[in-house]
Tab-separated table of C-alpha atoms in Angstrom:
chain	number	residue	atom	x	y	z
A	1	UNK	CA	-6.810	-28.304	14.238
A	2	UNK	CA	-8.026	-29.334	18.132
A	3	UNK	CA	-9.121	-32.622	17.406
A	4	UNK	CA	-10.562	-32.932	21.162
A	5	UNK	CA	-13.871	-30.647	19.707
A	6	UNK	CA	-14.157	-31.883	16.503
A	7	UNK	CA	-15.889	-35.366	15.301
A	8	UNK	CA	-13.453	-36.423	13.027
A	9	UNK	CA	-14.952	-36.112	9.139
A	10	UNK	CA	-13.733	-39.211	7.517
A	11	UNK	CA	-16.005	-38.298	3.937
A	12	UNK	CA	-15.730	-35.837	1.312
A	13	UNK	CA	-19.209	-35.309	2.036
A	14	UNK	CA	-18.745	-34.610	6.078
A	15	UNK	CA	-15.887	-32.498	5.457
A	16	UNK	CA	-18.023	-29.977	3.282
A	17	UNK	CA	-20.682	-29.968	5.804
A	18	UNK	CA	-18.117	-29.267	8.621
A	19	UNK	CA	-16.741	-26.220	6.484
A	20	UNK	CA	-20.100	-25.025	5.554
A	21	UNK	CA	-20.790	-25.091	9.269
A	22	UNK	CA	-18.149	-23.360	10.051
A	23	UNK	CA	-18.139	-20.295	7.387
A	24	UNK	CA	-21.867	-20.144	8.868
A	25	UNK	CA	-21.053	-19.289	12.108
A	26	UNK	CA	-17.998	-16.881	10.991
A	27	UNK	CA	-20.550	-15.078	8.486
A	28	UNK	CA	-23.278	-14.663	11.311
A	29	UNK	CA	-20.682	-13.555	13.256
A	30	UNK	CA	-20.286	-11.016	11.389
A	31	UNK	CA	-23.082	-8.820	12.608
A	32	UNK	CA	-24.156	-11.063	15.588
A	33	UNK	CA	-22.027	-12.009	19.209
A	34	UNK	CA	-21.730	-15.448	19.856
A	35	UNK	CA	-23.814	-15.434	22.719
A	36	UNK	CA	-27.235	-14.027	20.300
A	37	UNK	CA	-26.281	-17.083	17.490
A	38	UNK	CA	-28.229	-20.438	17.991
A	39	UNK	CA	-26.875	-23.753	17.180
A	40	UNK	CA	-30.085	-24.034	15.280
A	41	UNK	CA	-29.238	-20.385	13.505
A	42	UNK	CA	-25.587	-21.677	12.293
A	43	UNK	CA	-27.507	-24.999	10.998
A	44	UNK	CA	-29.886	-22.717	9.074
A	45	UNK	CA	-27.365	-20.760	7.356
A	46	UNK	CA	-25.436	-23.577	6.359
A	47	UNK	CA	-28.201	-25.273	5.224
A	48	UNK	CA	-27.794	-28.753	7.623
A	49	UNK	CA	-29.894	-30.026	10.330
A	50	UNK	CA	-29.024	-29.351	13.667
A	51	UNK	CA	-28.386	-33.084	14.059
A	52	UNK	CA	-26.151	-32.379	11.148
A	53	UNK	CA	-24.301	-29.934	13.110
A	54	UNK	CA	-23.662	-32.141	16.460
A	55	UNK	CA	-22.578	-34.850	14.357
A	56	UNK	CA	-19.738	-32.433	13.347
A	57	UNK	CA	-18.838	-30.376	16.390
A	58	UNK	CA	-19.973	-31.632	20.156
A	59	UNK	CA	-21.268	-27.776	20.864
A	60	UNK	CA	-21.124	-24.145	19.817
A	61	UNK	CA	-17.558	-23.800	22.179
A	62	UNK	CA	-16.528	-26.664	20.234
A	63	UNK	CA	-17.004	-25.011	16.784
A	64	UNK	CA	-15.548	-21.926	18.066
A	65	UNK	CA	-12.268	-24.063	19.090
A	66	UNK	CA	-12.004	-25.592	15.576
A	67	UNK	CA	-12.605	-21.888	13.918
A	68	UNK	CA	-10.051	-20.318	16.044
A	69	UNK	CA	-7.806	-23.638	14.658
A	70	UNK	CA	-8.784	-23.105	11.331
A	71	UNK	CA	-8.541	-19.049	11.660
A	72	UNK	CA	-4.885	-19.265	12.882
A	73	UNK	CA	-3.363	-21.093	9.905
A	74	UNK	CA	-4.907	-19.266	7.380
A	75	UNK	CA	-3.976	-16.103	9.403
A	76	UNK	CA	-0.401	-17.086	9.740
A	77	UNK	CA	-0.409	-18.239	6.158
A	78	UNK	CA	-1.547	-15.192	5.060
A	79	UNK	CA	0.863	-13.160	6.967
A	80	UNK	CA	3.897	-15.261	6.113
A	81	UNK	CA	3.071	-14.754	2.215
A	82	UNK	CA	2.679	-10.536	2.361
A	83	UNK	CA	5.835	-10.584	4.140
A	84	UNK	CA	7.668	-12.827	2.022
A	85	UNK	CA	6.795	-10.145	-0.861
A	86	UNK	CA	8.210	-7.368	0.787
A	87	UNK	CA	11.542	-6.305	0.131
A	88	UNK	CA	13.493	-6.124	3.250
A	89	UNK	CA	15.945	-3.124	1.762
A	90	UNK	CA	12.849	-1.223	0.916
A	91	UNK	CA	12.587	2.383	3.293
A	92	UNK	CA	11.083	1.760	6.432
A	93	UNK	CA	8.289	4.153	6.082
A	94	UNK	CA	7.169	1.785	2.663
A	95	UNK	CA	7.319	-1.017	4.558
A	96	UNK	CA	4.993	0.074	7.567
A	97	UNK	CA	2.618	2.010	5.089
A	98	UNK	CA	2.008	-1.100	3.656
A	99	UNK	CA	1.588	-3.177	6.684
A	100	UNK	CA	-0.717	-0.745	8.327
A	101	UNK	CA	-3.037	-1.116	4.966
A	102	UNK	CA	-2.550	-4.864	5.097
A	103	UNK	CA	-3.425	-5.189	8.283
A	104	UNK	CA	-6.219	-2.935	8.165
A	105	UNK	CA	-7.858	-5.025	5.443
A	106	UNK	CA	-7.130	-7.974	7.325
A	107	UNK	CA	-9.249	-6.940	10.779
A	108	UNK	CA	-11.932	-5.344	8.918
A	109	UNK	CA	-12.486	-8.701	6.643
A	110	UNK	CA	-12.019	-10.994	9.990
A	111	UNK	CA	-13.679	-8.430	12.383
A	112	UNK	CA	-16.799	-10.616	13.337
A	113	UNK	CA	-14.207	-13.368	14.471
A	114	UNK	CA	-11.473	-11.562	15.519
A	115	UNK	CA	-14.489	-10.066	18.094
A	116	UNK	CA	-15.311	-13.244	18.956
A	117	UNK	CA	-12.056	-14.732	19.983
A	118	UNK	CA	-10.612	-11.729	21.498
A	119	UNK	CA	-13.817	-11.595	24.201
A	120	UNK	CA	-13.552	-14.925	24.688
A	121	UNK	CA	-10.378	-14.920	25.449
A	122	UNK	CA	-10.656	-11.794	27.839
A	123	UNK	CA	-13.956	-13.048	29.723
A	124	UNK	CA	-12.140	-16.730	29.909
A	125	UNK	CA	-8.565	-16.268	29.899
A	126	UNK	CA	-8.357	-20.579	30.088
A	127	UNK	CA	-10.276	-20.531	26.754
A	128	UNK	CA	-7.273	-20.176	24.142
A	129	UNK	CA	-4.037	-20.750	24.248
A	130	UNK	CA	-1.139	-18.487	24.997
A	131	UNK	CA	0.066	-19.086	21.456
A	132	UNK	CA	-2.716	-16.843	20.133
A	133	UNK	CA	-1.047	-14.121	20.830
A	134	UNK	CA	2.374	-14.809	20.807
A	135	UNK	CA	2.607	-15.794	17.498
A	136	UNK	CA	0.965	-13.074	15.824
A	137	UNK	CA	4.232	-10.992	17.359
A	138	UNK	CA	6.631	-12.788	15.904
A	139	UNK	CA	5.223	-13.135	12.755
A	140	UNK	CA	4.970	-8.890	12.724
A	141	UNK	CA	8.590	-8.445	14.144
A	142	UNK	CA	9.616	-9.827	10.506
A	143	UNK	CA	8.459	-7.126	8.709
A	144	UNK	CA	10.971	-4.812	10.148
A	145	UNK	CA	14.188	-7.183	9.820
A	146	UNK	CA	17.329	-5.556	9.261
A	147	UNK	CA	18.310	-5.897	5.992
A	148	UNK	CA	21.118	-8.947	5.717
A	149	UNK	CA	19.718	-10.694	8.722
A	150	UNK	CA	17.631	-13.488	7.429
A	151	UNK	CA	14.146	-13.812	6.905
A	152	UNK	CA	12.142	-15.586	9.525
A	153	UNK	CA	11.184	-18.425	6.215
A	154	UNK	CA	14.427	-19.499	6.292
């Protein structure tokens, strides 16, 4: 997680406040661009004070840093366990059936983020990381290993 845009949650108590901050601004996200969501509107739906939210995050760029973060390990998490269940001698055609389903799931349940991030990223190219990208690649390339090559786990 980017430390740099984060005030560092040292209680149990700060820590939920900094998540329900940030499933706030993911959910409102949803249905809203960043650009129409208040720091007062993410406050309100996670139930905090907007002094409650600046003593987590230093602005609205700054939660959006620590979602991305936080978005990109559960992603890759995620990713890592469907392909670890898929059999790597299965037929091809199984294989990309199913990843076309998972990943259809997976953008329509992230879409409001996934939005997000990827205008960011294309109105300020500075704004993320070339890993963003990059990894989610690799990660894919895995589901169509040859059989007796290994796994990318191991």
């Amino acid at each position: 997680m980017n430390v740099t845009h984060l005030h560092a949650a040292r209680q149990s108590r700060s820590r939920d406040s900094q998540e329900r901050l940030l499933r706030a601004a993911a959910e409102l996200l949803d249905d809203r661009f960043l650009e129409d969501i208040s720091i007062a509107d993410i406050s309100r739906h996670a139930g905090l004070s907007v002094g409650g939210f600046y003593a987590r995050f230093k602005s609205k760029d700054a939660l959006l840093y620590v979602l991305h973060d936080e978005y990109e390990e559960k992603r890759t998490a995620h990713f890592r366990r469907f392909f670890e269940t898929q059999a790597l001698d299965a037929p091809l055609a199984g294989r990309v059936a199913a990843l076309v389903d998972f990943l259809a799931d997976w953008l329509r349940d992230h879409r409001g983020v996934l939005r997000t991030f990827l205008l960011r990223a294309w109105s300020t190219p500075d704004s993320f990381d070339a890993e963003f990208g990059d990894n989610l690649g690799d990660v894919y390339s895995q589901a169509f290993t040859t059989p007796g090559e290994y796994p990318y786990y191991c």
